[in-house]
mmCIF file of C-alpha atoms in Angstrom:
data_model
loop_
_atom_site.group_PDB
_atom_site.id
_atom_site.type_symbol
_atom_site.label_atom_id
_atom_site.label_comp_id
_atom_site.label_asym_id
_atom_site.label_seq_id
_atom_site.Cartn_x
_atom_site.Cartn_y
_atom_site.Cartn_z
ATOM 1 C CA MET A 233 -20.613 -25.581 29.401
ATOM 2 C CA SER A 234 -23.959 -23.901 28.620
ATOM 3 C CA SER A 235 -24.275 -21.570 25.899
ATOM 4 C CA ALA A 236 -24.981 -18.604 28.379
ATOM 5 C CA THR A 237 -21.326 -19.606 30.250
ATOM 6 C CA ALA A 238 -19.982 -19.906 26.811
ATOM 7 C CA PHE A 239 -21.143 -16.606 25.855
ATOM 8 C CA ALA A 240 -19.894 -14.798 29.094
ATOM 9 C CA ALA A 241 -16.419 -16.543 28.488
ATOM 10 C CA ALA A 242 -16.278 -15.173 25.067
ATOM 11 C CA ALA A 243 -17.138 -11.612 26.102
ATOM 12 C CA ALA A 244 -14.694 -11.807 28.960
ATOM 13 C CA ALA A 245 -12.111 -12.858 26.246
ATOM 14 C CA GLN A 246 -12.937 -10.141 24.002
ATOM 15 C CA ALA A 247 -12.815 -7.558 26.786
ATOM 16 C CA ALA A 248 -9.427 -8.505 27.874
ATOM 17 C CA VAL A 249 -8.044 -7.948 24.591
ATOM 18 C CA GLN A 250 -6.301 -4.530 23.688
ATOM 19 C CA ILE A 251 -5.797 -3.647 20.068
ATOM 20 C CA ARG A 252 -3.233 -0.972 19.235
ATOM 21 C CA PRO A 253 -0.686 -0.157 16.618
ATOM 22 C CA LEU A 254 2.535 -2.161 16.523
ATOM 23 C CA VAL A 255 5.720 -0.310 17.070
ATOM 24 C CA ALA A 256 9.368 -1.041 16.449
ATOM 25 C CA ALA A 257 9.612 -2.583 20.231
ATOM 26 C CA ASP A 258 6.897 -5.281 19.170
ATOM 27 C CA ALA A 259 8.944 -6.728 16.260
ATOM 28 C CA VAL A 260 10.231 -9.697 18.139
ATOM 29 C CA ALA A 261 6.904 -10.665 19.272
ATOM 30 C CA TYR A 262 5.381 -10.027 15.928
ATOM 31 C CA LYS A 263 8.257 -12.268 14.021
ATOM 32 C CA ALA A 264 7.286 -15.053 16.220
ATOM 33 C CA LEU A 265 3.683 -14.857 15.897
ATOM 34 C CA ARG A 266 4.216 -14.544 12.127
ATOM 35 C CA ASP A 267 6.716 -17.512 12.032
ATOM 36 C CA GLU A 268 4.083 -19.651 13.746
ATOM 37 C CA ALA A 269 1.347 -19.028 11.674
ATOM 38 C CA LEU A 270 3.522 -19.512 8.378
ATOM 39 C CA ARG A 271 4.433 -22.944 9.902
ATOM 40 C CA THR A 272 1.132 -23.993 11.185
ATOM 41 C CA ALA A 273 -1.220 -22.772 8.460
ATOM 42 C CA PRO A 274 1.084 -22.714 5.328
ATOM 43 C CA ASP A 275 -1.841 -22.525 2.845
ATOM 44 C CA ALA A 276 -3.208 -19.189 4.366
ATOM 45 C CA PHE A 277 -0.341 -17.185 3.354
ATOM 46 C CA THR A 278 1.639 -16.214 0.119
ATOM 47 C CA SER A 279 5.024 -16.141 2.136
ATOM 48 C CA ASP A 280 6.621 -19.179 3.182
ATOM 49 C CA TYR A 281 8.083 -20.199 6.661
ATOM 50 C CA ALA A 282 11.330 -21.362 5.263
ATOM 51 C CA SER A 283 12.116 -17.979 3.495
ATOM 52 C CA SER A 284 10.848 -16.022 6.330
ATOM 53 C CA ALA A 285 12.213 -17.912 9.440
ATOM 54 C CA GLY A 286 15.709 -16.555 8.839
ATOM 55 C CA ARG A 287 14.789 -12.880 8.691
ATOM 56 C CA SER A 288 15.710 -10.467 11.436
ATOM 57 C CA ALA A 289 12.709 -9.202 13.551
ATOM 58 C CA LYS A 290 13.789 -5.855 13.068
ATOM 59 C CA GLU A 291 13.558 -6.121 9.284
ATOM 60 C CA TYR A 292 9.654 -6.155 10.203
ATOM 61 C CA ALA A 293 9.513 -2.768 11.880
ATOM 62 C CA VAL A 294 9.353 -0.746 8.810
ATOM 63 C CA ARG A 295 5.933 -1.879 8.171
ATOM 64 C CA PHE A 296 4.641 -0.440 11.537
ATOM 65 C CA GLY A 297 4.050 3.188 10.319
ATOM 66 C CA PRO A 298 1.778 5.509 11.850
ATOM 67 C CA LEU A 299 -2.170 5.010 11.540
ATOM 68 C CA ASP A 300 -2.436 8.337 9.281
ATOM 69 C CA SER A 301 -0.247 6.891 6.778
ATOM 70 C CA GLY A 302 -2.290 4.087 5.751
ATOM 71 C CA THR A 303 0.650 1.538 6.293
ATOM 72 C CA PHE A 304 0.283 0.122 9.667
ATOM 73 C CA PHE A 305 -0.106 -3.221 11.594
ATOM 74 C CA LEU A 306 -2.447 -3.474 14.325
ATOM 75 C CA GLY A 307 -1.804 -6.010 17.307
ATOM 76 C CA ALA A 308 -4.195 -7.513 19.578
ATOM 77 C CA PHE A 309 -2.544 -8.166 23.039
ATOM 78 C CA ASP A 310 -3.873 -9.923 26.171
ATOM 79 C CA ALA A 311 -3.766 -8.549 29.845
ATOM 80 C CA ALA A 312 -0.054 -9.887 30.260
ATOM 81 C CA GLY A 313 1.107 -7.902 27.147
ATOM 82 C CA GLN A 314 1.217 -11.045 25.037
ATOM 83 C CA LEU A 315 0.821 -10.418 21.092
ATOM 84 C CA LEU A 316 -2.464 -12.676 20.214
ATOM 85 C CA GLY A 317 -3.044 -11.660 16.607
ATOM 86 C CA CYS A 318 -2.439 -8.938 14.381
ATOM 87 C CA VAL A 319 -3.445 -7.212 10.926
ATOM 88 C CA GLY A 320 -1.777 -4.977 8.443
ATOM 89 C CA CYS A 321 -2.758 -2.270 5.981
ATOM 90 C CA GLU A 322 -0.585 -1.206 3.414
ATOM 91 C CA ARG A 323 -1.442 1.722 1.316
ATOM 92 C CA GLU A 324 -0.462 1.740 -2.321
ATOM 93 C CA GLN A 325 2.598 4.218 -3.196
ATOM 94 C CA ARG A 326 1.833 5.019 -6.829
ATOM 95 C CA VAL A 327 0.009 8.403 -7.148
ATOM 96 C CA LYS A 328 -2.911 6.687 -9.010
ATOM 97 C CA GLN A 329 -3.359 4.009 -6.455
ATOM 98 C CA ARG A 330 -3.227 6.015 -3.346
ATOM 99 C CA HIS A 331 -6.929 5.898 -2.739
ATOM 100 C CA CYS A 332 -6.227 1.842 -2.295
ATOM 101 C CA ALA A 333 -4.696 -0.081 0.575
ATOM 102 C CA SER A 334 -4.229 -3.893 0.995
ATOM 103 C CA VAL A 335 -5.351 -5.583 4.235
ATOM 104 C CA VAL A 336 -2.420 -8.106 4.680
ATOM 105 C CA GLY A 337 -0.858 -10.378 7.403
ATOM 106 C CA MET A 338 -4.162 -11.278 9.244
ATOM 107 C CA MET A 339 -3.202 -13.990 11.821
ATOM 108 C CA VAL A 340 -4.082 -15.087 15.232
ATOM 109 C CA ALA A 341 -1.958 -17.286 17.456
ATOM 110 C CA PRO A 342 -3.528 -21.075 17.202
ATOM 111 C CA ALA A 343 -4.182 -20.887 21.189
ATOM 112 C CA ALA A 344 -6.006 -17.842 20.922
ATOM 113 C CA GLN A 345 -8.405 -18.660 17.763
ATOM 114 C CA ARG A 346 -12.104 -18.923 18.008
ATOM 115 C CA ARG A 347 -12.427 -16.057 20.356
ATOM 116 C CA GLY A 348 -13.331 -13.345 18.085
ATOM 117 C CA ILE A 349 -10.006 -11.849 18.193
ATOM 118 C CA GLY A 350 -9.702 -11.989 14.303
ATOM 119 C CA GLN A 351 -12.992 -10.145 14.184
ATOM 120 C CA GLN A 352 -12.011 -7.338 16.369
ATOM 121 C CA LEU A 353 -8.654 -6.873 14.374
ATOM 122 C CA VAL A 354 -10.435 -6.762 11.121
ATOM 123 C CA ALA A 355 -13.092 -4.222 12.655
ATOM 124 C CA ALA A 356 -10.155 -2.014 14.182
ATOM 125 C CA CYS A 357 -8.198 -2.128 10.671
ATOM 126 C CA VAL A 358 -11.271 -0.852 8.932
ATOM 127 C CA GLN A 359 -12.029 1.739 11.416
ATOM 128 C CA ALA A 360 -8.388 2.947 11.179
ATOM 129 C CA ALA A 361 -8.545 2.881 7.424
ATOM 130 C CA ARG A 362 -11.612 5.148 7.393
ATOM 131 C CA HIS A 363 -9.911 7.828 9.199
ATOM 132 C CA VAL A 364 -6.730 7.826 6.826
ATOM 133 C CA PRO A 365 -6.967 10.947 4.313
ATOM 134 C CA GLY A 366 -7.849 10.213 0.651
ATOM 135 C CA LEU A 367 -7.853 6.284 1.388
ATOM 136 C CA LEU A 368 -11.289 5.155 -0.334
ATOM 137 C CA GLN A 369 -11.164 1.302 -0.485
ATOM 138 C CA LEU A 370 -9.408 -1.949 1.072
ATOM 139 C CA VAL A 371 -8.395 -5.000 -0.844
ATOM 140 C CA LEU A 372 -7.347 -8.353 0.217
ATOM 141 C CA THR A 373 -6.761 -11.882 -0.871
ATOM 142 C CA VAL A 374 -7.700 -15.051 1.054
ATOM 143 C CA THR A 375 -7.540 -18.621 0.436
ATOM 144 C CA ALA A 376 -10.852 -19.448 -1.144
ATOM 145 C CA SER A 377 -11.121 -22.846 0.846
ATOM 146 C CA ASN A 378 -10.737 -21.024 4.251
ATOM 147 C CA THR A 379 -14.431 -20.477 4.538
ATOM 148 C CA HIS A 380 -14.283 -19.545 8.174
ATOM 149 C CA VAL A 381 -12.051 -16.660 7.276
ATOM 150 C CA VAL A 382 -13.817 -15.514 4.082
ATOM 151 C CA ARG A 383 -17.189 -15.197 6.237
ATOM 152 C CA LEU A 384 -15.259 -13.272 8.821
ATOM 153 C CA TYR A 385 -14.293 -10.579 5.898
ATOM 154 C CA GLU A 386 -17.752 -10.795 4.613
ATOM 155 C CA GLN A 387 -19.264 -9.893 8.145
ATOM 156 C CA ALA A 388 -16.755 -6.996 8.188
ATOM 157 C CA GLY A 389 -18.452 -5.492 4.793
ATOM 158 C CA PHE A 390 -15.801 -7.125 2.063
ATOM 159 C CA ARG A 391 -17.144 -8.487 -1.136
ATOM 160 C CA ALA A 392 -15.606 -11.018 -3.372
ATOM 161 C CA TRP A 393 -14.769 -9.514 -6.769
ATOM 162 C CA GLY A 394 -12.542 -12.335 -8.394
ATOM 163 C CA LEU A 395 -10.851 -15.604 -8.106
ATOM 164 C CA LEU A 396 -7.182 -16.493 -9.030
ATOM 165 C CA PRO A 397 -7.152 -20.200 -9.508
ATOM 166 C CA ARG A 398 -4.063 -21.913 -8.397
ATOM 167 C CA ALA A 399 -2.595 -18.745 -6.831
ATOM 168 C CA ILE A 400 -0.388 -20.736 -4.436
ATOM 169 C CA VAL A 401 1.041 -24.108 -4.239
ATOM 170 C CA VAL A 402 1.665 -25.779 -1.173
ATOM 171 C CA ASP A 403 3.208 -29.453 -0.712
ATOM 172 C CA ASN A 404 2.051 -29.986 -4.498
ATOM 173 C CA VAL A 405 -1.378 -28.729 -3.783
ATOM 174 C CA ALA A 406 -2.789 -25.606 -5.523
ATOM 175 C CA TYR A 407 -5.153 -22.968 -3.627
ATOM 176 C CA ASP A 408 -7.221 -20.634 -5.206
ATOM 177 C CA LYS A 409 -7.098 -16.842 -3.638
ATOM 178 C CA LEU A 410 -10.388 -14.872 -3.360
ATOM 179 C CA HIS A 411 -10.150 -11.338 -3.990
ATOM 180 C CA MET A 412 -12.217 -8.911 -1.969
ATOM 181 C CA LEU A 413 -13.052 -5.283 -1.796
ATOM 182 C CA LEU A 414 -14.489 -2.850 0.859
ATOM 183 C CA SER A 415 -15.430 0.521 -0.082
ATOM 184 C CA LEU A 416 -14.444 2.906 2.912
ATOM 185 C CA THR A 417 -17.140 5.551 1.922
ATOM 186 C CA ALA A 418 -20.832 5.390 0.526
ATOM 187 C CA ASP A 419 -19.743 6.513 -2.973
ATOM 188 C CA PRO A 420 -16.100 6.624 -3.083
ATOM 189 C CA PHE A 421 -15.887 8.202 -6.710
ATOM 190 C CA PRO A 422 -18.793 10.328 -6.983
ATOM 191 C CA ALA A 423 -17.340 12.514 -9.946
ATOM 192 C CA CYS A 424 -15.379 9.514 -11.643
ATOM 193 C CA ARG A 425 -16.515 7.371 -14.359
ATOM 194 C CA SER A 426 -15.231 3.671 -14.878
ATOM 195 C CA LYS A 427 -13.877 2.601 -18.167
#
């Protein structure tokens, strides 16, 4: 396949993806995607497949809030309505931390990877977060050895600020987690001093 043909195929795949907030009716599809991600990429997530597989799909619906709440999940759907990937934003609940939210649960089905869906999801999540009143920064953790995903977040504007060695252990192998931050405004705290 020529590079022009590959580019056209990738552009067509991206155009066919619809990104929208997940709602309670998406819980079964979300759980299936999540279970597959936890099973096939155990080093990419803090949650584990064995603990999650038995959970009811409806338990996840509480994570699907309205965009303006700062606690929401976005899903990428193909033309047939199949959930291909998702990403979540979970706003801090404590008053002193309400300006922060964590990007969580970023996953793309194995068959849909390397088509730009993850990039589209992260961009949509950042865009939605920019419209949440009082939300000034996004944070996330990513398995440091997953360089492809680290680059995806860097391309979206996230910057590393720390590393937690041996953050998770999977099958007796320790993995470091990279902490990353994205400010949603040019100067999120113009009147604040850092101590």
